[in-house]
Short mmCIF file of C-alpha atoms in Angstrom, two decimals:
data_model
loop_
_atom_site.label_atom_id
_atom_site.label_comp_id
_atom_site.label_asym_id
_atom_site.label_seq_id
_atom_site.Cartn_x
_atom_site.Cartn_y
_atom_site.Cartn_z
CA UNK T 1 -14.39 5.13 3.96
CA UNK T 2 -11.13 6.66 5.05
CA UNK T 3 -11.35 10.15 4.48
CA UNK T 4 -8.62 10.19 2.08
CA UNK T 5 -10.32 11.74 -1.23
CA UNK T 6 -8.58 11.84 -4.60
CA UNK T 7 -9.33 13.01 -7.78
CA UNK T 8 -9.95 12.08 -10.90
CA UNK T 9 -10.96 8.78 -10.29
CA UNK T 10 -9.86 7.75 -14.00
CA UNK T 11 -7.68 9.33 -16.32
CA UNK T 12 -6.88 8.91 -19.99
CA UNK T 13 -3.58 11.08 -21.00
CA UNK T 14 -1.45 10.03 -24.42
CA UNK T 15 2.57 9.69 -24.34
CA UNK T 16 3.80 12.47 -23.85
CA UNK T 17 1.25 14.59 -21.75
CA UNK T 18 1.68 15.53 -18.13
CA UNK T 19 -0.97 14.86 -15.69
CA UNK T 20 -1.79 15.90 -12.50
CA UNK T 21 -3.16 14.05 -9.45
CA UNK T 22 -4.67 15.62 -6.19
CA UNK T 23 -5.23 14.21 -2.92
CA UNK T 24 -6.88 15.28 0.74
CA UNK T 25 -5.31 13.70 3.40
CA UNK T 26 -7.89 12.39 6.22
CA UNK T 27 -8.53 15.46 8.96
CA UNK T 28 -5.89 16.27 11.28
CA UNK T 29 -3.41 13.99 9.41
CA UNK T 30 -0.86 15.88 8.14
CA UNK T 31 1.67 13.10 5.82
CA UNK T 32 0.84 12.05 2.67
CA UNK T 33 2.39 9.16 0.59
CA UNK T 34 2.11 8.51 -3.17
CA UNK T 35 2.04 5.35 -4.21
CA UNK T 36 1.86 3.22 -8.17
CA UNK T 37 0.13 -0.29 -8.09
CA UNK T 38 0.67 -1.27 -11.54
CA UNK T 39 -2.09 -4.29 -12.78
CA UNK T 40 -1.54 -7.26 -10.86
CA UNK T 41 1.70 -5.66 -8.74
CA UNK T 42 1.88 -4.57 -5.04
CA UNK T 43 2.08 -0.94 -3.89
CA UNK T 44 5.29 1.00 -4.51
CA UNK T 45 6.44 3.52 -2.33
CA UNK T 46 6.73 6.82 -4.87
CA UNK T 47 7.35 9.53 -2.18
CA UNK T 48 6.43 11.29 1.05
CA UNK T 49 5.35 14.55 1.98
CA UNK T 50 5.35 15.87 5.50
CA UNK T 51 4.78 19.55 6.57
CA UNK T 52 5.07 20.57 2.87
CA UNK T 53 8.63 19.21 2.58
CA UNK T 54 9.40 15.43 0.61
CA UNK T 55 10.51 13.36 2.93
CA UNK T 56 11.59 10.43 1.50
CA UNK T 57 11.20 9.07 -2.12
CA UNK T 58 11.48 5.63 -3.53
CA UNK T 59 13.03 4.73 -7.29
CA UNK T 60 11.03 6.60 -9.40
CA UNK T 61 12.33 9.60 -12.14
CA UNK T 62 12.39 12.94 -11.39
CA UNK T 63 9.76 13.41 -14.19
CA UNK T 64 8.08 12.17 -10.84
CA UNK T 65 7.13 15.01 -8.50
CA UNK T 66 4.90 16.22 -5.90
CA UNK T 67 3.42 19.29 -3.53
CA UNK T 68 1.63 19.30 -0.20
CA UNK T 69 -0.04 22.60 0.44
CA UNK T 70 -0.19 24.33 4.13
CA UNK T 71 -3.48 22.37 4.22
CA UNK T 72 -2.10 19.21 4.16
CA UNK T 73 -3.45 18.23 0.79
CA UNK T 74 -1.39 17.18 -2.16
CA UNK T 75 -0.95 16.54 -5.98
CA UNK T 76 1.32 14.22 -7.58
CA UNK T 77 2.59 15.50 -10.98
CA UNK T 78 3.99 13.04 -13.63
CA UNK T 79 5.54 15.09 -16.69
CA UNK T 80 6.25 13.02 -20.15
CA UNK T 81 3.97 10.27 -19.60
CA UNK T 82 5.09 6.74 -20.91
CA UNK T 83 2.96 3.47 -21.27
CA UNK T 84 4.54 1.90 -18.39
CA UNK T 85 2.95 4.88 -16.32
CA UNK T 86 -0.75 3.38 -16.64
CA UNK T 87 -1.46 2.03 -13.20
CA UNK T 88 -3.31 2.99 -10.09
CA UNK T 89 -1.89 6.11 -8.11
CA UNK T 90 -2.96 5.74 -4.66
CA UNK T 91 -2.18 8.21 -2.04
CA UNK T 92 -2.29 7.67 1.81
CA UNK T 93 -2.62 9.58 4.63
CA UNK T 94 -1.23 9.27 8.00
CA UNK T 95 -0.48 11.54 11.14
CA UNK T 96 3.61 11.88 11.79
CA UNK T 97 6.12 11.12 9.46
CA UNK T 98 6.91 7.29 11.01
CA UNK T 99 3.20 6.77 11.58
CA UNK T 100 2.57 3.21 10.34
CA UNK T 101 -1.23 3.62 10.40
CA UNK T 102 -1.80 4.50 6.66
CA UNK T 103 -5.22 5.53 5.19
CA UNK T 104 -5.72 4.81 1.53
CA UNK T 105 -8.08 6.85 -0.83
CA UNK T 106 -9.90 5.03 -3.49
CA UNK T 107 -6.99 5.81 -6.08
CA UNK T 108 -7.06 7.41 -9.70
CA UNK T 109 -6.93 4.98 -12.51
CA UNK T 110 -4.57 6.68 -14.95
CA UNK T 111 -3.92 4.91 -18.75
CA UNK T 112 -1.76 6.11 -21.21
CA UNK T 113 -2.62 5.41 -24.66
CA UNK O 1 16.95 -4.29 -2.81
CA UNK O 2 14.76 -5.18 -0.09
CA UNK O 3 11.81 -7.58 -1.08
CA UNK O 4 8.78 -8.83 -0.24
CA UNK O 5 7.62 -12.10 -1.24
CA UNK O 6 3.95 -13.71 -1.69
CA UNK O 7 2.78 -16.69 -3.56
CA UNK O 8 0.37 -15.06 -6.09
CA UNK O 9 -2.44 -17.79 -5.63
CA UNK O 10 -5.22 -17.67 -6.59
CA UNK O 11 -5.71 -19.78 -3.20
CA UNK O 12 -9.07 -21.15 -2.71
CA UNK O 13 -10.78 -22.43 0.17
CA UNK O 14 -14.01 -23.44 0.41
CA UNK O 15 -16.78 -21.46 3.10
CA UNK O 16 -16.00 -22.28 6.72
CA UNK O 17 -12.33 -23.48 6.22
CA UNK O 18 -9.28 -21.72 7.26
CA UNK O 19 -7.13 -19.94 4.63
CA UNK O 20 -3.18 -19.47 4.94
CA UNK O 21 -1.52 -16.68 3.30
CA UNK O 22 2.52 -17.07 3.88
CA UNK O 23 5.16 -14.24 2.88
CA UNK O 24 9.03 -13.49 3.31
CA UNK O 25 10.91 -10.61 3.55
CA UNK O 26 14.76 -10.04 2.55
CA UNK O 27 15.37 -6.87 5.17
CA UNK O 28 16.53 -8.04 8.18
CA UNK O 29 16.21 -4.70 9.95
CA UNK O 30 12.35 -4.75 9.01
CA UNK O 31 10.50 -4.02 12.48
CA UNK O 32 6.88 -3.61 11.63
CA UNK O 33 4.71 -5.94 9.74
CA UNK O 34 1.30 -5.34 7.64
CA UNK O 35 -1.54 -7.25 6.06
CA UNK O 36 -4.16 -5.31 3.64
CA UNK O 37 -6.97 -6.25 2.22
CA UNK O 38 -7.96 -5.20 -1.25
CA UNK O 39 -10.73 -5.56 -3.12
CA UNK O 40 -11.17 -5.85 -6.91
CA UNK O 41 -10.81 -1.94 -8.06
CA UNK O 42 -10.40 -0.28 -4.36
CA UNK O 43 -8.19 0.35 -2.40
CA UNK O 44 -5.89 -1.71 0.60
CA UNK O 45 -7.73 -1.80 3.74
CA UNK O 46 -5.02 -2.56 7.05
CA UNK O 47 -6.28 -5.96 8.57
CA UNK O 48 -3.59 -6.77 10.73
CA UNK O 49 -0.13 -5.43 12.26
CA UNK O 50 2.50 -6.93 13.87
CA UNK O 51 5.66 -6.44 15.43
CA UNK O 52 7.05 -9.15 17.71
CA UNK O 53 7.55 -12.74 17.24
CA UNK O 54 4.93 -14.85 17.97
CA UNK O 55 0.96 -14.65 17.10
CA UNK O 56 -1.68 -11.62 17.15
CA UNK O 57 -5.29 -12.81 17.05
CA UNK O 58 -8.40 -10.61 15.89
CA UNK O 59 -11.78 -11.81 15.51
CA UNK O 60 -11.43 -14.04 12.67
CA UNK O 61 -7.97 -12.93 11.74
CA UNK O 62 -4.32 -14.44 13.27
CA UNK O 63 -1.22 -12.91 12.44
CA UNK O 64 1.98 -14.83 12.91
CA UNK O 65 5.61 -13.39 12.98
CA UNK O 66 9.06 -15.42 12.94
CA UNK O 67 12.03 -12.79 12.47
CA UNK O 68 14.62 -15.50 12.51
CA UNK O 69 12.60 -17.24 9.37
CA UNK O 70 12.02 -13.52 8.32
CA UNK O 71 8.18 -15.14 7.73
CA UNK O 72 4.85 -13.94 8.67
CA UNK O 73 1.67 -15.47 7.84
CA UNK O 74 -1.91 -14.25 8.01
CA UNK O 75 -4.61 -17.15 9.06
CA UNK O 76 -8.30 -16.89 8.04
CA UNK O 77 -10.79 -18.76 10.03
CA UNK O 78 -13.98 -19.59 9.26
CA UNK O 79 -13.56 -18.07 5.52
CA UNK O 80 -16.61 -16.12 4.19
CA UNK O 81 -17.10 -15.20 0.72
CA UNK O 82 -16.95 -11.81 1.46
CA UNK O 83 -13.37 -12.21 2.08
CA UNK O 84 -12.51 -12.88 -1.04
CA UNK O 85 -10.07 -10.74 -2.32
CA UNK O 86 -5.93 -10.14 -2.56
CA UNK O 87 -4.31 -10.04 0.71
CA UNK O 88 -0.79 -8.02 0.59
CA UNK O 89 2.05 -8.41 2.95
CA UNK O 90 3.82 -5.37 3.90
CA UNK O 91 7.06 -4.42 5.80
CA UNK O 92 8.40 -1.20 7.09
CA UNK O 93 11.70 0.27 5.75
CA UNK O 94 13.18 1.56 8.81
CA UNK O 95 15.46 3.22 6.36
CA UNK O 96 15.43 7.14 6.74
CA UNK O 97 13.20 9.09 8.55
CA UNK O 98 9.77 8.20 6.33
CA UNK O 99 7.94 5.45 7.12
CA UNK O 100 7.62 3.78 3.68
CA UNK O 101 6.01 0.14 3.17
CA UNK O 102 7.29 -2.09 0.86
CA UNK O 103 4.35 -4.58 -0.23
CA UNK O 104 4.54 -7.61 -1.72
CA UNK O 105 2.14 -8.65 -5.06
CA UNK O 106 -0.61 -9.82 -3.24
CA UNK O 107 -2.24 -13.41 -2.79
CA UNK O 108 -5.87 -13.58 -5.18
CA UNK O 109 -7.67 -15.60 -2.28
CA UNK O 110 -11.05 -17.02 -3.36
CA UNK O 111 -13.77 -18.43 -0.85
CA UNK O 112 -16.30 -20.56 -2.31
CA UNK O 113 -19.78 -20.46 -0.97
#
């Protein structure tokens, strides 16, 4: 167990809905990074948040978006869903911004239908 | 577009042998180097890290780095069926000030009992 807790585990959302994920980074980390592992795909990089601002994001849309709260925690919102969203959303945590040590939660299964 | 490459396997071994996962990378200015584990349905696990040429041994687990090759390999010895399960290379993208990991597909490796 990492510490990293998200939630919903699994989601079921039609075209067209918005969803919303949350995370809790790992105690006294204080980064979190989104990531989408579609089915039988590697990781990619979505964005990062770091002291409440984004700090980096990778090619996704802006239908794409994300908070981190003063507590470190975080939700990743995805407005407009489309078919090609269904994957696994995991979200990491790590201390500093360049902090290679990453800490995955268990991820939220999300299908659109 | 910086890459990450990984023959998708499945690669099986049978109990006891030693299991060789290979990947390439297309980013020259990668610095840092990652191997997760991932079970069916969780998430990565970090194994291994490495950042200079050569080899990094732990317990049952050797990484190898060649920057000029832009390779790095992960060696298994003495496979156990528990470590069966997809193995994904990851490098750093030094681009920026985030600390974003771009991960290959993953290897399905399979130890037989």
């Amino acid at each position: 167990e990492t510490g990293v807790t998200q939630s919903p585990t699994h989601l079921i959302k039609t075209r067209g809905q918005q969803v919303t994920l949350r995370c809790s980074s790992q105690s006294g980390h204080n980064t979190v990074s989104w990531y989408q592992q579609a089915l039988g795909q590697g990781p990619q990089f979505i964005f990062q948040y770091y002291r409440e601002e984004e700090n980096g994001r990778g090619n996704f849309p802006p239908r794409f978006s994300g908070l981190q709260f003063p507590n470190y925690s975080s939700e990743l919102n995805v407005n407009a869903l489309e078919l090609d969203d269904s994957a696994l959303y995991l979200c990491a945590s790590s201390f500093g911004q360049t902090n290679e040590k990453l800490f995955f939660g268990s991820g939220t299964q999300l299908s659109v239908l | 577009q910086k890459e990450v490459e990984q023959n998708s396997g499945p690669l099986s071994v049978p109990e006891g042998a030693i299991a060789s996962l290979n990947c390439t990378y297309s980013d020259r200015v990668s610095q840092s180097f990652f191997w997760y584990r991932q079970y069916s349905g969780k998430s990565p696990e970090l194994i291994m890290s490495i950042y200079s040429n050569g080899d990094k041994e732990d317990g049952r687990f050797t990484a190898q780095l060649n920057k000029a090759s832009q390779y790095v390999s992960l060696l298994i010895r003495d496979s156990q069926p528990s470590d069966s399960a997809t193995y994904l290379c990851a490098a750093h993208d030094s681009g920026g000030s985030n600390y974003k990991l771009t991960f290959g597909k993953g290897t399905l490796l399979t130890v037989n009992p």
